[in-house]
Amino acid sequence: MERRFTEPLRERGVRITPQRAFIWQTLASSDGHFTAEELWERVREILPGLEISTVYRSLEALAGAGLVVESRVGEGPRVFEARSAPHPHLVCEECGNISHLDSAAGGRILEALEAETEGFRTRELHVFATGLCAECLASSEG
Ligand SMILES: [Zn+2]
Ligand SMILES: [Zn+2]
């Protein structure tokens, strides 16, 4: 395991296990969004016998340390990625691709929502837009 994948865990006080390190490596070496099942499939190639419950517990530990953020995008499964804060998502209804606004625009949306929730303590905030991604839009018009 390369240090660049174990060092962030050590720095955040996450006990390093092979399971956690490989799950973090999978997330950190991609800018994509993964379900727990997808991570399980990938990490099982390296760690046969890995239980999906271990994947969930590892993700909780990584999320608790602020290394991973969990998002819900509609009725689909929860997705995980190597980011530290909740942010809005754009979800394509055609191909399922999940993308991001630029972070300044995302931050403004979240700030506006938080400004309106006085007297309410937000625990989780899931913001997403559904529609067609640029590629699917282009092929539907073609
Ligand atoms: Zn995201
Ligand atoms: Zn699409």
Short mmCIF file of N, CA, C and O and ligand atoms in Angstrom, two decimals:
data_model
loop_
_atom_site.label_atom_id
_atom_site.label_comp_id
_atom_site.label_asym_id
_atom_site.label_seq_id
_atom_site.Cartn_x
_atom_site.Cartn_y
_atom_site.Cartn_z
N MET A 1 0.85 -1.21 0.00
CA MET A 1 0.00 0.00 0.00
C MET A 1 0.88 1.25 0.00
O MET A 1 1.78 1.38 0.81
N GLU A 2 0.60 2.14 -0.94
CA GLU A 2 1.41 3.36 -1.03
C GLU A 2 1.10 4.31 0.12
O GLU A 2 -0.03 4.42 0.56
N ARG A 3 2.14 5.02 0.53
CA ARG A 3 1.99 5.97 1.63
C ARG A 3 0.95 7.03 1.34
O ARG A 3 0.25 7.49 2.25
N ARG A 4 0.83 7.43 0.06
CA ARG A 4 -0.14 8.50 -0.20
C ARG A 4 -1.57 8.05 0.08
O ARG A 4 -2.49 8.85 0.16
N PHE A 5 -1.77 6.72 0.18
CA PHE A 5 -3.10 6.24 0.55
C PHE A 5 -3.22 5.92 2.04
O PHE A 5 -4.33 5.89 2.56
N THR A 6 -2.14 5.67 2.71
CA THR A 6 -2.26 5.40 4.15
C THR A 6 -2.08 6.68 4.97
O THR A 6 -2.64 6.80 6.05
N GLU A 7 -1.31 7.63 4.43
CA GLU A 7 -1.00 8.83 5.20
C GLU A 7 -2.25 9.64 5.58
O GLU A 7 -2.38 10.06 6.74
N PRO A 8 -3.19 9.87 4.64
CA PRO A 8 -4.38 10.65 5.04
C PRO A 8 -5.16 9.98 6.18
O PRO A 8 -5.72 10.67 7.03
N LEU A 9 -5.18 8.65 6.19
CA LEU A 9 -5.89 7.95 7.27
C LEU A 9 -5.18 8.18 8.60
O LEU A 9 -5.80 8.50 9.61
N ARG A 10 -3.86 8.04 8.56
CA ARG A 10 -3.08 8.23 9.77
C ARG A 10 -3.27 9.66 10.30
O ARG A 10 -3.50 9.87 11.48
N GLU A 11 -3.21 10.62 9.37
CA GLU A 11 -3.34 12.03 9.77
C GLU A 11 -4.68 12.31 10.42
O GLU A 11 -4.78 13.15 11.31
N ARG A 12 -5.73 11.64 9.96
CA ARG A 12 -7.07 11.89 10.51
C ARG A 12 -7.39 10.97 11.68
O ARG A 12 -8.53 10.94 12.14
N GLY A 13 -6.42 10.18 12.10
CA GLY A 13 -6.64 9.33 13.26
C GLY A 13 -7.50 8.11 12.98
O GLY A 13 -8.12 7.57 13.89
N VAL A 14 -7.57 7.69 11.71
CA VAL A 14 -8.32 6.47 11.38
C VAL A 14 -7.37 5.29 11.52
O VAL A 14 -6.29 5.28 10.92
N ARG A 15 -7.75 4.30 12.30
CA ARG A 15 -6.92 3.11 12.42
C ARG A 15 -6.82 2.46 11.04
O ARG A 15 -7.83 2.25 10.36
N ILE A 16 -5.61 2.14 10.64
CA ILE A 16 -5.40 1.64 9.28
C ILE A 16 -5.55 0.12 9.27
O ILE A 16 -4.82 -0.60 9.95
N THR A 17 -6.55 -0.34 8.49
CA THR A 17 -6.70 -1.76 8.22
C THR A 17 -6.59 -1.90 6.70
O THR A 17 -6.83 -0.93 5.98
N PRO A 18 -6.25 -3.08 6.20
CA PRO A 18 -6.18 -3.24 4.74
C PRO A 18 -7.50 -2.88 4.07
O PRO A 18 -7.52 -2.25 3.01
N GLN A 19 -8.62 -3.27 4.72
CA GLN A 19 -9.93 -2.97 4.13
C GLN A 19 -10.12 -1.47 3.97
O GLN A 19 -10.52 -0.99 2.90
N ARG A 20 -9.87 -0.72 5.05
CA ARG A 20 -10.06 0.73 5.00
C ARG A 20 -9.12 1.36 3.98
O ARG A 20 -9.50 2.25 3.23
N ALA A 21 -7.87 0.90 3.99
CA ALA A 21 -6.88 1.50 3.09
C ALA A 21 -7.25 1.26 1.63
O ALA A 21 -7.15 2.17 0.81
N PHE A 22 -7.71 0.05 1.29
CA PHE A 22 -8.05 -0.23 -0.11
C PHE A 22 -9.34 0.48 -0.53
O PHE A 22 -9.47 0.91 -1.68
N ILE A 23 -10.29 0.60 0.38
CA ILE A 23 -11.52 1.34 0.06
C ILE A 23 -11.18 2.81 -0.17
O ILE A 23 -11.62 3.43 -1.14
N TRP A 24 -10.35 3.35 0.71
CA TRP A 24 -9.94 4.75 0.54
C TRP A 24 -9.16 4.93 -0.76
O TRP A 24 -9.38 5.87 -1.50
N GLN A 25 -8.28 3.99 -1.06
CA GLN A 25 -7.49 4.08 -2.30
C GLN A 25 -8.42 4.10 -3.52
O GLN A 25 -8.22 4.88 -4.45
N THR A 26 -9.43 3.23 -3.51
CA THR A 26 -10.37 3.17 -4.63
C THR A 26 -11.09 4.51 -4.81
O THR A 26 -11.23 5.02 -5.93
N LEU A 27 -11.53 5.09 -3.69
CA LEU A 27 -12.24 6.37 -3.77
C LEU A 27 -11.30 7.51 -4.15
O LEU A 27 -11.62 8.34 -5.00
N ALA A 28 -10.13 7.54 -3.52
CA ALA A 28 -9.24 8.68 -3.68
C ALA A 28 -8.57 8.71 -5.05
O ALA A 28 -8.14 9.76 -5.51
N SER A 29 -8.48 7.55 -5.70
CA SER A 29 -7.82 7.54 -7.01
C SER A 29 -8.83 7.73 -8.15
O SER A 29 -8.50 7.55 -9.30
N SER A 30 -10.06 8.10 -7.80
CA SER A 30 -11.09 8.36 -8.80
C SER A 30 -11.85 9.60 -8.37
O SER A 30 -11.92 9.88 -7.17
N ASP A 31 -12.42 10.33 -9.31
CA ASP A 31 -13.27 11.42 -8.84
C ASP A 31 -14.75 11.04 -8.96
O ASP A 31 -15.62 11.88 -8.94
N GLY A 32 -14.99 9.74 -9.06
CA GLY A 32 -16.36 9.26 -9.25
C GLY A 32 -17.10 9.01 -7.95
O GLY A 32 -16.59 9.22 -6.86
N HIS A 33 -18.34 8.55 -8.11
CA HIS A 33 -19.23 8.22 -7.01
C HIS A 33 -19.46 6.72 -7.03
O HIS A 33 -19.77 6.17 -8.08
N PHE A 34 -19.33 6.08 -5.89
CA PHE A 34 -19.45 4.63 -5.82
C PHE A 34 -20.50 4.23 -4.80
O PHE A 34 -20.56 4.81 -3.72
N THR A 35 -21.27 3.19 -5.14
CA THR A 35 -22.12 2.60 -4.11
C THR A 35 -21.25 1.65 -3.29
O THR A 35 -20.16 1.26 -3.71
N ALA A 36 -21.76 1.28 -2.10
CA ALA A 36 -21.01 0.33 -1.27
C ALA A 36 -20.79 -0.98 -2.04
O ALA A 36 -19.73 -1.59 -1.95
N GLU A 37 -21.78 -1.39 -2.84
CA GLU A 37 -21.66 -2.63 -3.61
C GLU A 37 -20.54 -2.52 -4.64
O GLU A 37 -19.79 -3.47 -4.85
N GLU A 38 -20.46 -1.36 -5.30
CA GLU A 38 -19.40 -1.19 -6.30
C GLU A 38 -18.02 -1.23 -5.65
O GLU A 38 -17.07 -1.80 -6.20
N LEU A 39 -17.91 -0.61 -4.49
CA LEU A 39 -16.62 -0.65 -3.77
C LEU A 39 -16.29 -2.07 -3.35
O LEU A 39 -15.15 -2.52 -3.43
N TRP A 40 -17.32 -2.77 -2.90
CA TRP A 40 -17.15 -4.16 -2.47
C TRP A 40 -16.60 -5.00 -3.61
O TRP A 40 -15.64 -5.74 -3.46
N GLU A 41 -17.24 -4.85 -4.81
CA GLU A 41 -16.77 -5.60 -5.99
C GLU A 41 -15.29 -5.35 -6.27
O GLU A 41 -14.53 -6.27 -6.54
N ARG A 42 -14.93 -4.08 -6.22
CA ARG A 42 -13.54 -3.74 -6.57
C ARG A 42 -12.55 -4.22 -5.54
O ARG A 42 -11.50 -4.77 -5.88
N VAL A 43 -12.87 -3.99 -4.27
CA VAL A 43 -11.89 -4.30 -3.23
C VAL A 43 -11.82 -5.81 -3.01
O VAL A 43 -10.78 -6.34 -2.62
N ARG A 44 -12.89 -6.51 -3.33
CA ARG A 44 -12.88 -7.98 -3.19
C ARG A 44 -11.87 -8.64 -4.11
O ARG A 44 -11.40 -9.74 -3.86
N GLU A 45 -11.56 -7.96 -5.23
CA GLU A 45 -10.54 -8.51 -6.13
C GLU A 45 -9.18 -8.57 -5.44
O GLU A 45 -8.34 -9.40 -5.76
N ILE A 46 -8.97 -7.63 -4.52
CA ILE A 46 -7.69 -7.58 -3.79
C ILE A 46 -7.78 -8.33 -2.48
O ILE A 46 -6.83 -8.97 -2.05
N LEU A 47 -8.95 -8.25 -1.84
CA LEU A 47 -9.15 -8.88 -0.54
C LEU A 47 -10.32 -9.86 -0.62
O LEU A 47 -11.43 -9.54 -0.22
N PRO A 48 -10.07 -11.04 -1.16
CA PRO A 48 -11.18 -12.01 -1.28
C PRO A 48 -11.73 -12.33 0.12
O PRO A 48 -10.98 -12.33 1.09
N GLY A 49 -13.02 -12.56 0.18
CA GLY A 49 -13.61 -12.87 1.48
C GLY A 49 -14.08 -11.64 2.23
O GLY A 49 -14.63 -11.75 3.32
N LEU A 50 -13.84 -10.48 1.66
CA LEU A 50 -14.31 -9.24 2.29
C LEU A 50 -15.84 -9.25 2.39
O LEU A 50 -16.52 -9.56 1.42
N GLU A 51 -16.35 -8.91 3.57
CA GLU A 51 -17.80 -8.85 3.77
C GLU A 51 -18.30 -7.45 3.45
O GLU A 51 -17.63 -6.46 3.76
N ILE A 52 -19.53 -7.37 2.92
CA ILE A 52 -20.05 -6.03 2.61
C ILE A 52 -20.26 -5.22 3.90
O ILE A 52 -20.13 -4.00 3.89
N SER A 53 -20.55 -5.91 5.00
CA SER A 53 -20.72 -5.16 6.26
C SER A 53 -19.42 -4.45 6.65
O SER A 53 -19.45 -3.37 7.24
N THR A 54 -18.29 -5.06 6.30
CA THR A 54 -16.99 -4.41 6.57
C THR A 54 -16.83 -3.17 5.70
O THR A 54 -16.27 -2.17 6.14
N VAL A 55 -17.34 -3.26 4.47
CA VAL A 55 -17.28 -2.09 3.58
C VAL A 55 -18.06 -0.94 4.22
O VAL A 55 -17.58 0.20 4.29
N TYR A 56 -19.28 -1.23 4.71
CA TYR A 56 -20.09 -0.18 5.34
C TYR A 56 -19.39 0.39 6.57
O TYR A 56 -19.36 1.61 6.77
N ARG A 57 -18.82 -0.47 7.40
CA ARG A 57 -18.15 0.03 8.61
C ARG A 57 -16.92 0.86 8.25
O ARG A 57 -16.65 1.87 8.88
N SER A 58 -16.19 0.43 7.22
CA SER A 58 -15.01 1.20 6.79
C SER A 58 -15.43 2.57 6.27
O SER A 58 -14.78 3.58 6.55
N LEU A 59 -16.53 2.59 5.50
CA LEU A 59 -17.01 3.86 4.96
C LEU A 59 -17.43 4.80 6.09
O LEU A 59 -17.19 6.00 6.04
N GLU A 60 -18.06 4.22 7.12
CA GLU A 60 -18.45 5.04 8.28
C GLU A 60 -17.22 5.65 8.95
O GLU A 60 -17.22 6.83 9.32
N ALA A 61 -16.18 4.84 9.10
CA ALA A 61 -14.96 5.34 9.74
C ALA A 61 -14.32 6.45 8.90
O ALA A 61 -13.89 7.48 9.43
N LEU A 62 -14.30 6.26 7.58
CA LEU A 62 -13.70 7.26 6.69
C LEU A 62 -14.56 8.53 6.66
O LEU A 62 -14.02 9.65 6.66
N ALA A 63 -15.88 8.36 6.68
CA ALA A 63 -16.77 9.52 6.69
C ALA A 63 -16.64 10.27 8.01
O ALA A 63 -16.62 11.50 8.04
N GLY A 64 -16.54 9.52 9.10
CA GLY A 64 -16.41 10.14 10.42
C GLY A 64 -15.15 10.96 10.54
O GLY A 64 -15.09 11.94 11.28
N ALA A 65 -14.13 10.58 9.79
CA ALA A 65 -12.86 11.30 9.82
C ALA A 65 -12.83 12.43 8.79
O ALA A 65 -11.83 13.13 8.65
N GLY A 66 -13.94 12.61 8.07
CA GLY A 66 -14.02 13.70 7.11
C GLY A 66 -13.27 13.44 5.81
O GLY A 66 -12.97 14.37 5.07
N LEU A 67 -12.99 12.18 5.53
CA LEU A 67 -12.28 11.87 4.28
C LEU A 67 -13.25 11.54 3.15
O LEU A 67 -12.92 11.68 1.98
N VAL A 68 -14.42 11.07 3.54
CA VAL A 68 -15.39 10.58 2.55
C VAL A 68 -16.73 11.24 2.83
O VAL A 68 -17.07 11.49 3.99
N VAL A 69 -17.45 11.57 1.79
CA VAL A 69 -18.80 12.08 1.99
C VAL A 69 -19.79 11.13 1.31
O VAL A 69 -19.51 10.53 0.28
N GLU A 70 -20.94 10.97 1.99
CA GLU A 70 -22.00 10.10 1.50
C GLU A 70 -23.10 10.98 0.95
O GLU A 70 -23.43 12.00 1.55
N SER A 71 -23.67 10.62 -0.18
CA SER A 71 -24.75 11.41 -0.76
C SER A 71 -25.90 10.52 -1.16
O SER A 71 -25.70 9.35 -1.49
N ARG A 72 -27.10 11.09 -1.14
CA ARG A 72 -28.25 10.39 -1.70
C ARG A 72 -28.70 11.19 -2.90
O ARG A 72 -28.89 12.39 -2.81
N VAL A 73 -28.86 10.50 -3.98
CA VAL A 73 -29.32 11.16 -5.19
C VAL A 73 -30.60 10.48 -5.63
O VAL A 73 -30.59 9.48 -6.34
N GLY A 74 -31.72 11.01 -5.15
CA GLY A 74 -33.02 10.46 -5.50
C GLY A 74 -33.23 9.11 -4.85
O GLY A 74 -32.81 8.88 -3.72
N GLU A 75 -33.87 8.21 -5.59
CA GLU A 75 -34.22 6.92 -5.02
C GLU A 75 -33.12 5.88 -5.21
O GLU A 75 -33.25 4.75 -4.79
N GLY A 76 -32.05 6.29 -5.82
CA GLY A 76 -30.93 5.37 -6.01
C GLY A 76 -30.23 5.10 -4.69
O GLY A 76 -30.54 5.69 -3.66
N PRO A 77 -29.26 4.19 -4.73
CA PRO A 77 -28.53 3.86 -3.51
C PRO A 77 -27.63 5.02 -3.08
O PRO A 77 -27.34 5.92 -3.86
N ARG A 78 -27.22 4.98 -1.82
CA ARG A 78 -26.27 5.98 -1.33
C ARG A 78 -24.96 5.84 -2.09
O ARG A 78 -24.53 4.73 -2.39
N VAL A 79 -24.35 6.96 -2.38
CA VAL A 79 -23.06 6.91 -3.07
C VAL A 79 -22.00 7.60 -2.21
O VAL A 79 -22.30 8.50 -1.43
N PHE A 80 -20.78 7.14 -2.37
CA PHE A 80 -19.66 7.62 -1.57
C PHE A 80 -18.58 8.14 -2.50
O PHE A 80 -18.40 7.64 -3.60
N GLU A 81 -17.86 9.16 -2.03
CA GLU A 81 -16.76 9.70 -2.83
C GLU A 81 -15.74 10.34 -1.90
O GLU A 81 -16.02 10.63 -0.73
N ALA A 82 -14.54 10.56 -2.45
CA ALA A 82 -13.44 11.11 -1.65
C ALA A 82 -13.52 12.62 -1.61
O ALA A 82 -12.73 13.34 -2.20
N ARG A 83 -14.53 13.13 -0.94
CA ARG A 83 -14.66 14.56 -0.70
C ARG A 83 -15.02 14.74 0.75
O ARG A 83 -15.46 13.78 1.39
N SER A 84 -14.89 15.95 1.26
CA SER A 84 -15.08 16.10 2.70
C SER A 84 -16.41 16.75 3.07
O SER A 84 -16.80 16.72 4.23
N ALA A 85 -17.11 17.35 2.12
CA ALA A 85 -18.31 18.09 2.49
C ALA A 85 -19.47 17.77 1.54
O ALA A 85 -19.24 17.47 0.37
N PRO A 86 -20.70 17.86 2.06
CA PRO A 86 -21.86 17.67 1.18
C PRO A 86 -21.86 18.72 0.08
O PRO A 86 -21.40 19.84 0.29
N HIS A 87 -22.37 18.35 -1.07
CA HIS A 87 -22.40 19.29 -2.20
C HIS A 87 -23.51 18.84 -3.15
O HIS A 87 -23.89 17.67 -3.15
N PRO A 88 -24.05 19.77 -3.94
CA PRO A 88 -25.12 19.40 -4.87
C PRO A 88 -24.62 18.51 -6.00
O PRO A 88 -23.46 18.59 -6.41
N HIS A 89 -25.53 17.67 -6.49
CA HIS A 89 -25.21 16.76 -7.59
C HIS A 89 -26.16 16.98 -8.76
O HIS A 89 -27.32 17.34 -8.56
N LEU A 90 -25.68 16.70 -9.94
CA LEU A 90 -26.50 16.69 -11.14
C LEU A 90 -26.56 15.25 -11.62
O LEU A 90 -25.52 14.63 -11.86
N VAL A 91 -27.77 14.71 -11.70
CA VAL A 91 -27.92 13.29 -12.00
C VAL A 91 -28.62 13.13 -13.34
O VAL A 91 -29.72 13.65 -13.55
N CYS A 92 -27.98 12.40 -14.26
CA CYS A 92 -28.59 12.17 -15.57
C CYS A 92 -29.60 11.03 -15.47
O CYS A 92 -29.28 9.94 -15.03
N GLU A 93 -30.83 11.31 -15.92
CA GLU A 93 -31.89 10.30 -15.85
C GLU A 93 -31.71 9.23 -16.91
O GLU A 93 -32.30 8.16 -16.82
N GLU A 94 -30.92 9.53 -17.91
CA GLU A 94 -30.76 8.60 -19.02
C GLU A 94 -29.63 7.61 -18.74
O GLU A 94 -29.82 6.40 -18.77
N CYS A 95 -28.43 8.11 -18.45
CA CYS A 95 -27.28 7.22 -18.31
C CYS A 95 -26.85 7.05 -16.85
O CYS A 95 -25.98 6.23 -16.55
N GLY A 96 -27.46 7.80 -15.94
CA GLY A 96 -27.13 7.64 -14.53
C GLY A 96 -25.87 8.35 -14.10
O GLY A 96 -25.46 8.26 -12.94
N ASN A 97 -25.25 9.08 -15.01
CA ASN A 97 -24.02 9.79 -14.66
C ASN A 97 -24.30 10.83 -13.56
O ASN A 97 -25.31 11.51 -13.58
N ILE A 98 -23.37 10.91 -12.61
CA ILE A 98 -23.48 11.90 -11.53
C ILE A 98 -22.35 12.90 -11.70
O ILE A 98 -21.18 12.51 -11.77
N SER A 99 -22.68 14.18 -11.78
CA SER A 99 -21.64 15.19 -11.93
C SER A 99 -21.85 16.31 -10.92
O SER A 99 -22.80 16.29 -10.13
N HIS A 100 -20.94 17.27 -10.92
CA HIS A 100 -20.94 18.35 -9.94
C HIS A 100 -21.10 19.71 -10.59
O HIS A 100 -20.66 19.91 -11.72
N LEU A 101 -21.68 20.63 -9.85
CA LEU A 101 -21.59 22.04 -10.19
C LEU A 101 -20.17 22.48 -9.87
O LEU A 101 -19.47 21.81 -9.12
N ASP A 102 -19.77 23.66 -10.36
CA ASP A 102 -18.48 24.12 -9.86
C ASP A 102 -18.69 24.44 -8.38
O ASP A 102 -19.80 24.71 -7.92
N SER A 103 -17.62 24.36 -7.59
CA SER A 103 -17.83 24.33 -6.15
C SER A 103 -18.34 25.67 -5.62
O SER A 103 -19.04 25.70 -4.61
N ALA A 104 -18.06 26.78 -6.30
CA ALA A 104 -18.58 28.07 -5.83
C ALA A 104 -20.10 28.09 -5.96
O ALA A 104 -20.81 28.51 -5.04
N ALA A 105 -20.61 27.61 -7.10
CA ALA A 105 -22.06 27.59 -7.29
C ALA A 105 -22.71 26.64 -6.30
O ALA A 105 -23.75 26.95 -5.70
N GLY A 106 -22.09 25.49 -6.08
CA GLY A 106 -22.62 24.53 -5.11
C GLY A 106 -22.66 25.14 -3.72
O GLY A 106 -23.63 24.99 -2.98
N GLY A 107 -21.59 25.85 -3.36
CA GLY A 107 -21.52 26.48 -2.04
C GLY A 107 -22.61 27.52 -1.85
O GLY A 107 -23.20 27.61 -0.77
N ARG A 108 -22.91 28.28 -2.91
CA ARG A 108 -23.96 29.32 -2.79
C ARG A 108 -25.32 28.69 -2.55
O ARG A 108 -26.12 29.20 -1.75
N ILE A 109 -25.59 27.57 -3.21
CA ILE A 109 -26.89 26.90 -3.01
C ILE A 109 -27.00 26.42 -1.56
O ILE A 109 -28.01 26.63 -0.89
N LEU A 110 -25.95 25.81 -1.05
CA LEU A 110 -26.01 25.28 0.31
C LEU A 110 -26.11 26.42 1.32
O LEU A 110 -26.84 26.33 2.31
N GLU A 111 -25.39 27.52 1.08
CA GLU A 111 -25.48 28.67 1.98
C GLU A 111 -26.89 29.23 2.01
O GLU A 111 -27.41 29.58 3.07
N ALA A 112 -27.51 29.33 0.83
CA ALA A 112 -28.87 29.87 0.76
C ALA A 112 -29.83 28.98 1.55
O ALA A 112 -30.68 29.47 2.28
N LEU A 113 -29.68 27.67 1.43
CA LEU A 113 -30.55 26.76 2.17
C LEU A 113 -30.32 26.88 3.67
O LEU A 113 -31.26 26.95 4.45
N GLU A 114 -29.06 26.94 4.06
CA GLU A 114 -28.76 27.02 5.49
C GLU A 114 -29.26 28.32 6.08
O GLU A 114 -29.72 28.37 7.23
N ALA A 115 -29.21 29.40 5.30
CA ALA A 115 -29.67 30.70 5.79
C ALA A 115 -31.17 30.67 6.09
O ALA A 115 -31.66 31.44 6.91
N GLU A 116 -31.90 29.79 5.43
CA GLU A 116 -33.36 29.73 5.61
C GLU A 116 -33.79 28.72 6.66
O GLU A 116 -34.97 28.48 6.84
N THR A 117 -32.85 28.07 7.31
CA THR A 117 -33.23 27.00 8.24
C THR A 117 -32.93 27.40 9.69
O THR A 117 -32.54 26.58 10.49
N GLU A 118 -33.16 28.66 10.01
CA GLU A 118 -32.96 29.15 11.38
C GLU A 118 -33.86 28.35 12.33
O GLU A 118 -35.04 28.13 12.04
N GLY A 119 -33.34 27.94 13.47
CA GLY A 119 -34.14 27.19 14.42
C GLY A 119 -34.22 25.72 14.09
O GLY A 119 -34.89 24.96 14.78
N PHE A 120 -33.55 25.33 13.05
CA PHE A 120 -33.53 23.92 12.65
C PHE A 120 -32.09 23.50 12.52
O PHE A 120 -31.30 24.19 11.86
N ARG A 121 -31.73 22.43 13.21
CA ARG A 121 -30.34 21.99 13.10
C ARG A 121 -30.23 20.93 12.01
O ARG A 121 -30.78 19.84 12.14
N THR A 122 -29.53 21.27 10.95
CA THR A 122 -29.37 20.34 9.82
C THR A 122 -28.35 19.27 10.19
O THR A 122 -27.27 19.57 10.66
N ARG A 123 -28.73 18.03 9.97
CA ARG A 123 -27.79 16.92 10.18
C ARG A 123 -27.24 16.45 8.85
O ARG A 123 -26.06 16.23 8.68
N GLU A 124 -28.14 16.30 7.90
CA GLU A 124 -27.72 15.89 6.56
C GLU A 124 -28.43 16.78 5.56
O GLU A 124 -29.57 17.18 5.78
N LEU A 125 -27.75 17.07 4.48
CA LEU A 125 -28.35 17.88 3.43
C LEU A 125 -28.00 17.23 2.10
O LEU A 125 -26.83 17.07 1.77
N HIS A 126 -29.03 16.78 1.39
CA HIS A 126 -28.80 16.14 0.09
C HIS A 126 -29.48 16.98 -0.98
O HIS A 126 -30.69 17.11 -0.98
N VAL A 127 -28.71 17.58 -1.85
CA VAL A 127 -29.26 18.43 -2.90
C VAL A 127 -28.87 17.83 -4.24
O VAL A 127 -27.69 17.57 -4.48
N PHE A 128 -29.86 17.60 -5.09
CA PHE A 128 -29.52 17.09 -6.42
C PHE A 128 -30.54 17.58 -7.44
O PHE A 128 -31.68 17.87 -7.11
N ALA A 129 -30.09 17.69 -8.65
CA ALA A 129 -30.97 18.03 -9.77
C ALA A 129 -30.97 16.84 -10.71
O ALA A 129 -29.93 16.20 -10.91
N THR A 130 -32.13 16.51 -11.28
CA THR A 130 -32.18 15.45 -12.27
C THR A 130 -32.43 16.06 -13.64
O THR A 130 -33.00 17.14 -13.75
N GLY A 131 -32.00 15.37 -14.65
CA GLY A 131 -32.18 15.87 -16.01
C GLY A 131 -31.36 15.06 -16.97
O GLY A 131 -31.16 13.87 -16.75
N LEU A 132 -30.89 15.69 -18.02
CA LEU A 132 -30.08 15.00 -19.02
C LEU A 132 -28.69 15.60 -19.04
O LEU A 132 -28.54 16.83 -19.05
N CYS A 133 -27.67 14.75 -19.05
CA CYS A 133 -26.30 15.26 -19.16
C CYS A 133 -26.06 15.74 -20.59
O CYS A 133 -26.86 15.48 -21.50
N ALA A 134 -24.96 16.45 -20.78
CA ALA A 134 -24.70 17.05 -22.08
C ALA A 134 -24.66 16.01 -23.20
O ALA A 134 -25.22 16.21 -24.28
N GLU A 135 -24.04 14.85 -22.90
CA GLU A 135 -23.95 13.81 -23.95
C GLU A 135 -25.31 13.24 -24.31
O GLU A 135 -25.63 13.08 -25.48
N CYS A 136 -26.12 12.94 -23.28
CA CYS A 136 -27.43 12.36 -23.55
C CYS A 136 -28.33 13.38 -24.25
O CYS A 136 -29.12 13.03 -25.13
N LEU A 137 -28.19 14.64 -23.86
CA LEU A 137 -28.96 15.70 -24.51
C LEU A 137 -28.59 15.79 -25.99
O LEU A 137 -29.46 15.84 -26.85
N ALA A 138 -27.30 15.75 -26.27
CA ALA A 138 -26.83 15.83 -27.65
C ALA A 138 -27.35 14.65 -28.45
O ALA A 138 -27.83 14.81 -29.58
N SER A 139 -27.32 13.42 -27.88
CA SER A 139 -27.75 12.28 -28.68
C SER A 139 -29.27 12.23 -28.81
O SER A 139 -29.80 11.72 -29.78
N SER A 140 -30.01 12.82 -27.83
CA SER A 140 -31.45 12.83 -27.96
C SER A 140 -31.91 13.85 -29.01
O SER A 140 -32.97 13.71 -29.60
N GLU A 141 -31.06 14.86 -29.22
CA GLU A 141 -31.42 15.86 -30.22
C GLU A 141 -30.91 15.47 -31.61
O GLU A 141 -31.35 16.01 -32.61
N GLY A 142 -29.92 14.55 -31.60
CA GLY A 142 -29.31 14.18 -32.86
C GLY A 142 -30.29 13.34 -33.64
O GLY A 142 -30.41 13.35 -34.82
ZN ZN B 1 -20.26 14.30 -5.50
ZN ZN B 2 -26.47 11.01 -19.52
#
